[in-house]
XYZ file of C-alpha atoms in Angstrom:
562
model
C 88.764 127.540 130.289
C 87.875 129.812 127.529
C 84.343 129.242 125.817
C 82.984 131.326 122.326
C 79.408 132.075 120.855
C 80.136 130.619 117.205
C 79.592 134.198 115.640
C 76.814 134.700 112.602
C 78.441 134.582 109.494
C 77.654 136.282 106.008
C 77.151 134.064 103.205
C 80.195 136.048 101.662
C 82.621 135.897 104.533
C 81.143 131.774 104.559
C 82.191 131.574 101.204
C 85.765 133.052 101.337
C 86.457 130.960 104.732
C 85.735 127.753 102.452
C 87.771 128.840 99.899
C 90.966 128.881 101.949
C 92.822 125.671 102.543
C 93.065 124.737 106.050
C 96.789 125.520 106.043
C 95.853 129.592 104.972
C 93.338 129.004 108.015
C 95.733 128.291 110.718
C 98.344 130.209 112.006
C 102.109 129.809 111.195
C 104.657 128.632 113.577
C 107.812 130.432 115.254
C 110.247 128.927 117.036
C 108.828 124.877 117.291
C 111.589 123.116 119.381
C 113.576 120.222 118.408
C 111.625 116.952 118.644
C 114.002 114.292 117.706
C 113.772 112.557 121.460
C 110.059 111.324 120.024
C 110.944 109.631 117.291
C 114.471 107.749 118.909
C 115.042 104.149 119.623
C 114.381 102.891 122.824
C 115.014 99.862 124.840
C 111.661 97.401 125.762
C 110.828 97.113 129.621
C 109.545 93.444 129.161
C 109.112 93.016 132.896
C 106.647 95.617 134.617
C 107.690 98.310 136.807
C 105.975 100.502 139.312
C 105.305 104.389 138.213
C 105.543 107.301 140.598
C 101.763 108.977 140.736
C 101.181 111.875 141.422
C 97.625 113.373 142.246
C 94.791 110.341 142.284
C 94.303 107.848 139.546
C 90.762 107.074 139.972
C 90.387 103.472 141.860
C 86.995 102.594 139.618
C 89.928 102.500 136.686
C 90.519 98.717 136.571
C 92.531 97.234 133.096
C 94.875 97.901 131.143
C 95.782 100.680 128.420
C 97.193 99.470 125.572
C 99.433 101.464 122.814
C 101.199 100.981 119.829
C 103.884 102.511 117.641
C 107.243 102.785 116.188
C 109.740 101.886 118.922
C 113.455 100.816 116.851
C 114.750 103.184 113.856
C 118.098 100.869 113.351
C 119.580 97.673 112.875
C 123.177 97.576 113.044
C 124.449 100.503 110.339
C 121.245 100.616 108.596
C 118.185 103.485 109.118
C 115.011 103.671 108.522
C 113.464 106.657 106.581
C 110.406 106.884 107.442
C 108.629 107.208 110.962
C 105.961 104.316 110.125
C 109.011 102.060 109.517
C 110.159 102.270 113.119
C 109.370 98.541 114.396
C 106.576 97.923 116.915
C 106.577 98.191 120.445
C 104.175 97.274 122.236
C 102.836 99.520 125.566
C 100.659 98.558 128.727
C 99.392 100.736 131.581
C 98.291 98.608 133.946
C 95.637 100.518 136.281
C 94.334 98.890 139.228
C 93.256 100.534 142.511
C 94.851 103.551 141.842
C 98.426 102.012 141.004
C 100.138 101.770 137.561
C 102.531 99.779 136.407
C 104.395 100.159 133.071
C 105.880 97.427 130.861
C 106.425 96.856 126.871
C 107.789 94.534 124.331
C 108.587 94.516 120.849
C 106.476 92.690 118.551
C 108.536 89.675 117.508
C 107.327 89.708 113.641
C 108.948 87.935 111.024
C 110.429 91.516 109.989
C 111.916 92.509 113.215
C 113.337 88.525 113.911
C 115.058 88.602 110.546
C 116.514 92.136 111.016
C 117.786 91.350 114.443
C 119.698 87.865 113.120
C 121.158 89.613 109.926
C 121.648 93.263 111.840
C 120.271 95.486 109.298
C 117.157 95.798 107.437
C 116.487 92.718 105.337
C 112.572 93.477 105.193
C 110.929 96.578 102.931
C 108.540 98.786 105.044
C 106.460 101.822 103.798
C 109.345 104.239 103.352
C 112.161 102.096 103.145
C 113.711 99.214 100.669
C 115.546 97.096 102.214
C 119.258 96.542 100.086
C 119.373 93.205 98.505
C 121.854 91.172 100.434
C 125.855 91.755 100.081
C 126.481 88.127 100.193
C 124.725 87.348 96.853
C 126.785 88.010 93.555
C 125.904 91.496 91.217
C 123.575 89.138 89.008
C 121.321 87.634 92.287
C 121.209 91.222 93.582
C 119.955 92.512 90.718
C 117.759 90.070 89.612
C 116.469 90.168 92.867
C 114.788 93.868 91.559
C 112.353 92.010 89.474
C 110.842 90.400 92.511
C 107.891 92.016 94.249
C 108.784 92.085 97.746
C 106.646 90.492 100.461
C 104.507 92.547 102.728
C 106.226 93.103 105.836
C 104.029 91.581 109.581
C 105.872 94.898 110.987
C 102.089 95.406 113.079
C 102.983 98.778 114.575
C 99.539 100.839 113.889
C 96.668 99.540 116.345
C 95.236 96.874 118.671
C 91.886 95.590 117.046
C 89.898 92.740 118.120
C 88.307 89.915 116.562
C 86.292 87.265 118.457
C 87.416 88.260 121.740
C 90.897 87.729 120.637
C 93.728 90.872 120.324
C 95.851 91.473 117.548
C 98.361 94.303 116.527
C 97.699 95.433 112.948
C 98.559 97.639 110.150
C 97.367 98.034 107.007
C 99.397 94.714 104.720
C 97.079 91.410 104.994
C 99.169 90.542 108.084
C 98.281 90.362 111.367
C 99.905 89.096 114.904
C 97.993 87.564 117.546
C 99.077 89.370 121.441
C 98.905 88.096 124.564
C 97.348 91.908 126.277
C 99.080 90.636 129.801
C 102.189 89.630 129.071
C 102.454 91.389 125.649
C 103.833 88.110 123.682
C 103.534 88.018 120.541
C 101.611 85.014 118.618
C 100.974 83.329 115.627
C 100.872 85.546 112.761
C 97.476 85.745 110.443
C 97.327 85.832 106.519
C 93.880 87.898 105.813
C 94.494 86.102 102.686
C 93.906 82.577 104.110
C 90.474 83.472 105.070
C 89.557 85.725 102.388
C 90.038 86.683 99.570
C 91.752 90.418 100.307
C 95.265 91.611 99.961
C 95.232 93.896 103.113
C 92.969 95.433 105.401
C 92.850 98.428 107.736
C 94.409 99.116 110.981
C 90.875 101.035 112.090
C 87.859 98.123 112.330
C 84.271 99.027 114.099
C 82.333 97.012 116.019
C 78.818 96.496 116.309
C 76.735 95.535 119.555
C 75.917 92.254 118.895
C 80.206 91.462 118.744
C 81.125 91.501 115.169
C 83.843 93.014 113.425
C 83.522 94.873 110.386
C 87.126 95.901 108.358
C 88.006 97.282 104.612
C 90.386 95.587 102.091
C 91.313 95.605 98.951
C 91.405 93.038 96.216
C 93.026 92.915 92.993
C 93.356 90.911 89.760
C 92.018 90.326 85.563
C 88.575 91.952 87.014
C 90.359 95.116 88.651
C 90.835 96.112 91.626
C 88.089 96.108 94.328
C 87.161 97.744 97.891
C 85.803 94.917 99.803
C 83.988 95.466 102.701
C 84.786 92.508 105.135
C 83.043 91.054 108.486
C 84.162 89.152 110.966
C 81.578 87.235 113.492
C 81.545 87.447 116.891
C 83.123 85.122 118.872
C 81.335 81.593 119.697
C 81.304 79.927 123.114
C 84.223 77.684 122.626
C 86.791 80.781 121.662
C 87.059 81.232 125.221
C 89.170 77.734 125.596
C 91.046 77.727 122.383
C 94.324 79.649 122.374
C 94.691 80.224 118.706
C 93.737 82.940 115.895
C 89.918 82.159 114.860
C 88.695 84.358 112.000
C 86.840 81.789 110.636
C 83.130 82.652 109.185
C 84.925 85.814 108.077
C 83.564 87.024 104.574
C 82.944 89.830 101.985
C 79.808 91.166 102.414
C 81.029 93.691 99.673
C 82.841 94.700 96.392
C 83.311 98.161 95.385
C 85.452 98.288 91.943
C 87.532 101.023 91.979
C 86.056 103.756 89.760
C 90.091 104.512 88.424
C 91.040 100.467 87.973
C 95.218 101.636 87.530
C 94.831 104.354 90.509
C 93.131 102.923 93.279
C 92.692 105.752 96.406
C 94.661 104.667 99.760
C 92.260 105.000 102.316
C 93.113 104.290 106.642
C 89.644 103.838 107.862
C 85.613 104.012 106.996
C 82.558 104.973 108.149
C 79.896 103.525 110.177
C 76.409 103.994 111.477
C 74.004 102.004 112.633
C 72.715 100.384 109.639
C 75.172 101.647 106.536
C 78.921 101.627 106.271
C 80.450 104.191 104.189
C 83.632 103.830 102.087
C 85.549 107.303 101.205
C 87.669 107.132 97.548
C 89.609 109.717 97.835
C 92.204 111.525 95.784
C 95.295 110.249 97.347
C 96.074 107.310 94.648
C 98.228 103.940 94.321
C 99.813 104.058 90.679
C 99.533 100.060 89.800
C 102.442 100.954 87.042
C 104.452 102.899 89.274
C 104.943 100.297 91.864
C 105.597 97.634 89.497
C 108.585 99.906 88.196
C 109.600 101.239 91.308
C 109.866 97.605 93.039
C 112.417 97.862 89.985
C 114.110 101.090 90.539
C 114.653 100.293 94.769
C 112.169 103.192 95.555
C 110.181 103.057 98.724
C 106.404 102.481 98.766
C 104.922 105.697 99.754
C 106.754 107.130 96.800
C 103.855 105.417 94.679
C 101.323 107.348 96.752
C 100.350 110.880 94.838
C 97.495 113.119 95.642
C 95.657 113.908 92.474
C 92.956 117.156 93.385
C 91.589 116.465 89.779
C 89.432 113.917 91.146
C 86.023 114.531 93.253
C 86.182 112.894 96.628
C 83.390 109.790 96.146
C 81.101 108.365 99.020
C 80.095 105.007 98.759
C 77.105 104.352 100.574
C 76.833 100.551 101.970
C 74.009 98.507 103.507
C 75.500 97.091 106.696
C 72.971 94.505 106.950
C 72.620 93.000 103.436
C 75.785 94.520 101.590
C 73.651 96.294 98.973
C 75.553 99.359 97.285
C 73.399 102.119 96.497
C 73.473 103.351 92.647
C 73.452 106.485 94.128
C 77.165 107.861 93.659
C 77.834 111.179 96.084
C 80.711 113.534 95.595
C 82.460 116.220 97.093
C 84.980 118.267 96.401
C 88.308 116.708 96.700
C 89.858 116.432 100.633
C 92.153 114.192 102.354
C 90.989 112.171 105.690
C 92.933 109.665 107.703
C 90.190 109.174 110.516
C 86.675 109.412 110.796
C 85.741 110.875 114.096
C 81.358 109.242 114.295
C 78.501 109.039 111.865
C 74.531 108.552 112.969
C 71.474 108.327 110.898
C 69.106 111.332 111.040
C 65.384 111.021 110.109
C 66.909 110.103 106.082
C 70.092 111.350 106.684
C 73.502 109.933 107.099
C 75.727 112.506 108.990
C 79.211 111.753 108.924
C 82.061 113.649 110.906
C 85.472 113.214 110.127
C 89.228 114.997 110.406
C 89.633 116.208 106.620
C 92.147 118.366 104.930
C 92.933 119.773 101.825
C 96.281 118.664 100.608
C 96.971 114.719 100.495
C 100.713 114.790 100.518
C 101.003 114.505 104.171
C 101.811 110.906 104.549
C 104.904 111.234 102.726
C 106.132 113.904 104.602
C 106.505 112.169 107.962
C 110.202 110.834 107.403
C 112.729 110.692 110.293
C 115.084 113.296 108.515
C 111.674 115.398 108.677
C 111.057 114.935 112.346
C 114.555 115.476 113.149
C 114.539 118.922 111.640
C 116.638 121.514 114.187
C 114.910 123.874 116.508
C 113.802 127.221 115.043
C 113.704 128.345 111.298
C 114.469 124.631 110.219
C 111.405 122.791 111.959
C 108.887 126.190 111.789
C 109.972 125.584 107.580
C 108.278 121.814 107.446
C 105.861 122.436 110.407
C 104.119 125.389 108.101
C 104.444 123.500 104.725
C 102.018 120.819 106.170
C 98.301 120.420 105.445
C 96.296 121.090 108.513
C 93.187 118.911 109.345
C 90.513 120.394 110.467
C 86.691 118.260 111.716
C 84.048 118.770 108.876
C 80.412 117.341 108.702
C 78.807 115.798 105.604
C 75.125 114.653 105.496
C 74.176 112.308 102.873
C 70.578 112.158 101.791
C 69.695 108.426 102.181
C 66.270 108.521 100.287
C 67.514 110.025 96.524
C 65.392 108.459 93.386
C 63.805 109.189 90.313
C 61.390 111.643 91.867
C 64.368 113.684 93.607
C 64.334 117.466 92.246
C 67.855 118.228 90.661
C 69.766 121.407 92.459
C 67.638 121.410 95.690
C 69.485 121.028 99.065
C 68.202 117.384 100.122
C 69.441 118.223 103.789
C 66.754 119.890 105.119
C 66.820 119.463 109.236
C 67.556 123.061 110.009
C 70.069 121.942 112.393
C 72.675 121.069 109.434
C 74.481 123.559 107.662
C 75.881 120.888 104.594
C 74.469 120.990 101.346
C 73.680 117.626 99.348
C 71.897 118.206 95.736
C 71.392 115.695 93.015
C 72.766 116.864 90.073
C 72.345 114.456 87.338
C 70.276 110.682 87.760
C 72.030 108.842 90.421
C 74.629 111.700 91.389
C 74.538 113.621 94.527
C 76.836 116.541 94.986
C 77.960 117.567 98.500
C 79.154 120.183 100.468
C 80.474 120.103 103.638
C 79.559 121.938 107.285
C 83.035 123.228 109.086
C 82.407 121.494 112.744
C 84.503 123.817 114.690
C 84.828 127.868 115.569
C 87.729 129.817 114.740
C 89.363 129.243 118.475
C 90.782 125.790 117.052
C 92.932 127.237 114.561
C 95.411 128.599 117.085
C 95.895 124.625 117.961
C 96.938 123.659 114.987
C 94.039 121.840 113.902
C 93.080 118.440 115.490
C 93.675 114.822 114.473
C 93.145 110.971 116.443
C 89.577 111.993 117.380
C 88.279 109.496 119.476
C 84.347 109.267 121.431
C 82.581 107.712 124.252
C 82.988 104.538 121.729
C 80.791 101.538 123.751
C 77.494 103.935 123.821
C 77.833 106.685 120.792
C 79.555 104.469 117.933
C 77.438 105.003 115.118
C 74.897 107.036 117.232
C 73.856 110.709 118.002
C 76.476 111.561 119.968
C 78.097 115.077 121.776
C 81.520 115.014 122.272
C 84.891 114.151 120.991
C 88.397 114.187 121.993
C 91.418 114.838 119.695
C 94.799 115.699 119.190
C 95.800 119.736 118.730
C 98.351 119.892 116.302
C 100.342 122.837 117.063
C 103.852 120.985 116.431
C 104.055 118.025 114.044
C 103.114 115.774 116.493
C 100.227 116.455 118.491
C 100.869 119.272 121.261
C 97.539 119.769 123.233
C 94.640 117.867 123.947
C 91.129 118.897 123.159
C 87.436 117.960 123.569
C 84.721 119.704 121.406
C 81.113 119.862 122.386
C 79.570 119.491 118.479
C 76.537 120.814 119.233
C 77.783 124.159 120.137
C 81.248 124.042 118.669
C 83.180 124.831 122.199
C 86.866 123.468 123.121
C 88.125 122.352 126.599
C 91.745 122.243 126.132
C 94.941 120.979 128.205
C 98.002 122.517 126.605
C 101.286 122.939 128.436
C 104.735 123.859 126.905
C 106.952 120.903 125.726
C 104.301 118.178 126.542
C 103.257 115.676 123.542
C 100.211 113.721 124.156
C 99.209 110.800 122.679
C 95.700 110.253 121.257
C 92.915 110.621 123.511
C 91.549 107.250 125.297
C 87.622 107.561 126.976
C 87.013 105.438 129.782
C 83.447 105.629 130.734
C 82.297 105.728 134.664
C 81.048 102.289 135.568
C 77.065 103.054 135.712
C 77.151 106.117 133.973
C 74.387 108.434 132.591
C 76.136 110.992 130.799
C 77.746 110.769 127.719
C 81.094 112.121 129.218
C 80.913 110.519 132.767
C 84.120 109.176 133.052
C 88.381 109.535 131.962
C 90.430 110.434 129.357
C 93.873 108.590 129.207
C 96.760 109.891 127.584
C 100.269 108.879 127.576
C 102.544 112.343 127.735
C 106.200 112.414 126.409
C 108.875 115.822 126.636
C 112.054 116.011 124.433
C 113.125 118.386 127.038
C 113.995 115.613 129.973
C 114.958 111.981 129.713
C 112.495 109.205 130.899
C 109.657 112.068 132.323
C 106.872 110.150 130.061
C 103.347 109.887 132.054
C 100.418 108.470 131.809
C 97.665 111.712 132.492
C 94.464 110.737 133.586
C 91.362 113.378 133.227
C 88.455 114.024 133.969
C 86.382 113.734 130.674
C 83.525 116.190 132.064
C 85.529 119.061 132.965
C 88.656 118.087 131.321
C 90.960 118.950 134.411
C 93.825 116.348 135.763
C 93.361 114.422 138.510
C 96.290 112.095 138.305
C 99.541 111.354 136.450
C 101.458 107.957 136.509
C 105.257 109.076 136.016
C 107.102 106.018 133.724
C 111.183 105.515 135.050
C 112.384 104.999 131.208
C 112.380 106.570 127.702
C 109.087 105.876 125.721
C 108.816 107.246 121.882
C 105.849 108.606 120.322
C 103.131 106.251 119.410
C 99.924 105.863 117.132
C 97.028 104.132 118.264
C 95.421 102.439 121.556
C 93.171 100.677 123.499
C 91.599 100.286 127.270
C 91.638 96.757 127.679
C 88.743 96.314 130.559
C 89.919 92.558 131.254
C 93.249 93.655 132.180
């Protein structure tokens, strides 16, 4: 494996690296192959079979590993458009004393029961309306417009917990309860019921003590509002009650949104130890826009528009008591979907995350996309596509009337970000690029995940990610962010999945322990496996080989009661 010295830098070359986007930064594509098998419909293996391993899954490995994602692109003549449409199947690897078995299910939502008894799409997702139904006369159908249309229960992002209890989630205000064994679905779980939010994220944290923090938003005559939610941990007689329990869940915060008819999307938050962090960023909702396209039969993610005339703003949070500071910090405008760890630093709040510098990408993920031909056609979208890159910002906690104006607050010479007041109650920031010039020929990396249990919201060394040379994630990687070094496993026509840690039971070291992985080709029908490595040294020691087709996914879990 291939290590670099991150070389000195003049402040001149510094400057002109920051100036390029993080598309000019990474190399363009020739020749991407035809990835179409990822993104196809696939049948569910309800009942679990037995995998072929080869090499040795590690016997201490003893649970499950849970995924999600898009799993069923059609119903009847009827298509999807875009790839977060795709209905959700549900994945488990079930590890125990070096064996693996392999099952998965469809969630049974409201949206995927209804499209399966009318066979075709009855129920609007992110990219795609659903028609209004042929049955109903001209005047029903298109009065029918002028309704807004319900949020779909189509869970297909994550598995999150609350109170000891699993759900699959995306980002509407509904949720389904799982069964993690036998992957049935539940009851399904209005946010609204229990609070008053419209949605929240697919991407919670979780503190030590066994509560659940979230983000949603809230809208109405006052505006709209970023509300910070949490969820308690779970109480003694959970354990006996087989039902949804988010009760004692509450607001501990409301940010208005500082444009009231453009609200920013956001897909996850920050968290430390004692502050959570919310990120408005240029990537906006038009309010108007959705109202008239509900009208006009145009998708959702058509109301999504990234606006670079707007700063990127940092809300800084009090954990404990849900104080919001007055202090307002900026940056120039960037795009992040995931936040890879944040820590508090003798006054400073440093916060790592996967940014780039065009917001558009969201749109750009529909099926037509991702079906693109081999060659000229794919290398055309591939290279048109923002690249993330990891970035650190550090966030001067202590900022007041005495705080000199234009001084760099971060002081610890161990940062390279800048933070300077530059008006009462206005912090300007610029970032730290947390990676050497040896990641750009992988595409940049997204799905960053850490050794979660011990480093959330800590100091903390490494990471695992996604390499995005293709459009979906092509390597695997693990930077050191002290010293800005990559481990990589990278092999021709292999797709990983995001990055799972499973820490050594006992261990001592931060990376003592696996990564899991779930591997798909377009090149060869069911050759999907699950690849277990070692997290230290980043070599295989196993693969679990899984006897049927499995499409790409999003996000997952290791589920130690499994």
């Amino acid at each position: 494996m291939k290590y670099t010295e991150r070389p000195a830098m003049s402040k001149t070359a510094e400057h002109q690296t920051n100036s390029m986007s993080s598309r000019q930064r990474c190399p363009k594509a020739k020749e991407l192959e035809n990835i179409e098998a990822l993104v196809r419909s696939v049948e569910e293996t309800p009942d679990p079979v037995p995998t072929t391993i080869q090499g040795t899954i590690p016997a201490w490995i003893n649970g499950s590993f849970l995924r999600n994602g898009p799993g069923k692109f059609e119903f009847g003549k009827d298509s999807y458009t875009h790839w977060f449409d795709g209905m959700a199947l549900m994945h488990r690897f079930h590890i125990c004393e070096g064996n693996v078995t392999y099952s998965s299910r469809f969630l049974r939502s409201d949206s995927y029961v209804s499209n399966s008894e009318k066979n075709r799409i009855v129920v609007s997702e992110f990219g795609t309306i659903a028609m209004p139904d042929p049955c109903k006369n001209i005047f029903q159908r298109f009065f029918s417009r002028f309704q807004v249309p319900k949020a779909t229960d189509n869970a297909s992002v994550n598995f999150v917990k609350y109170k000891g209890d699993y759900y699959v989630s995306t980002e509407t205000n509904y949720m389904r309860r799982v069964d993690p064994q036998s992957l049935e679905t539940k009851e399904k779980v209005d946010w609204s019921k229990y609070i008053a939010v419209n949605s929240a994220t697919a991407h919670p944290h979780y503190d030590r003590e066994g509560a659940t923090y979230n983000m949603g938003n809230s809208y109405g005559k006052s505006g709209f509002f970023y509300n910070i939610i949490r969820v308690p941990p779970p109480e003694e007689k959970a354990a006996v009650e087989d039902s949804a329990d988010l009760t004692g869940a509450s607001v501990i915060c409301s940010i208005p949104a500082s444009e009231p008819r453009k609200p920013s999307y956001y897909h996850s938050f920050v968290m430390s130890e004692n502050y959570i962090v919310f990120i408005e960023q240029p990537i906006k909702l038009d309010l108007l826009k959705f109202m008239l396209y509900t009208i006009l039969g145009k998708s959702f993610h058509k109301v999504m528009t990234w606006e670079p005339q707007y700063d990127t703003i940092f809300h800084l949070v009090n954990r404990h008591t849900g104080q919001v500071s007055e202090v307002q910090y900026r940056a120039a405008p960037m795009f992040t979907l995931h936040q890879i760890n944040a820590f508090e630093d003798n006054g400073l709040l440093v916060m790592d995350m996967c940014c780039g510098d065009d917001g558009d990408v969201i749109g750009d993920f529909t099926l037509e996309n991702l079906r693109r031909g081999s060659g000229e056609e794919m290398d055309k979208f591939y290279n048109s596509m923002c690249r993330n890159l990891p970035r650190r910002y550090v966030l001067p906690l202590t900022v007041d009337g005495q705080t000199p104006l234009d001084q760099n607050l971060v002081t610890l010479s161990n940062y390279k970000a800048t933070a300077k007041k530059t008006k009462p109650q206005e912090v300007y920031m610029t970032h730290e690029e947390l990676y050497d010039d040896e990641l750009l020929q992988y595409g940049g990396l997204e799905f960053p995940q850490i050794n979660y249990d011990q480093h959330n919201g800590r100091a903390y060394r490494y990471f695992y990610s996604c390499g995005f040379g293709h459009v979906f994630g092509d390597s695997l990687l693990k930077m050191d962010v002290h010293t800005k070094e990559l481990k990589v496993w990278r092999y021709p026509g292999l797709y990983p999945s995001e990055p799972v840690f499973v820490a050594l039971p006992g261990a001592t070291e931060e990376d003592d322990g696996v990564i899991l992985s779930v591997i798909i080709t377009p090149r060869e029908e069911k050759s999907t496996f699950l690849l277990v490595l070692d997290a230290k040294t980043f070599t295989e020691l196993g693969r679990a080989e899984v006897p049927v087709n499995v499409p790409y996914g999003t996000h997952g879990v290791f589920n130690r009661m499994g």
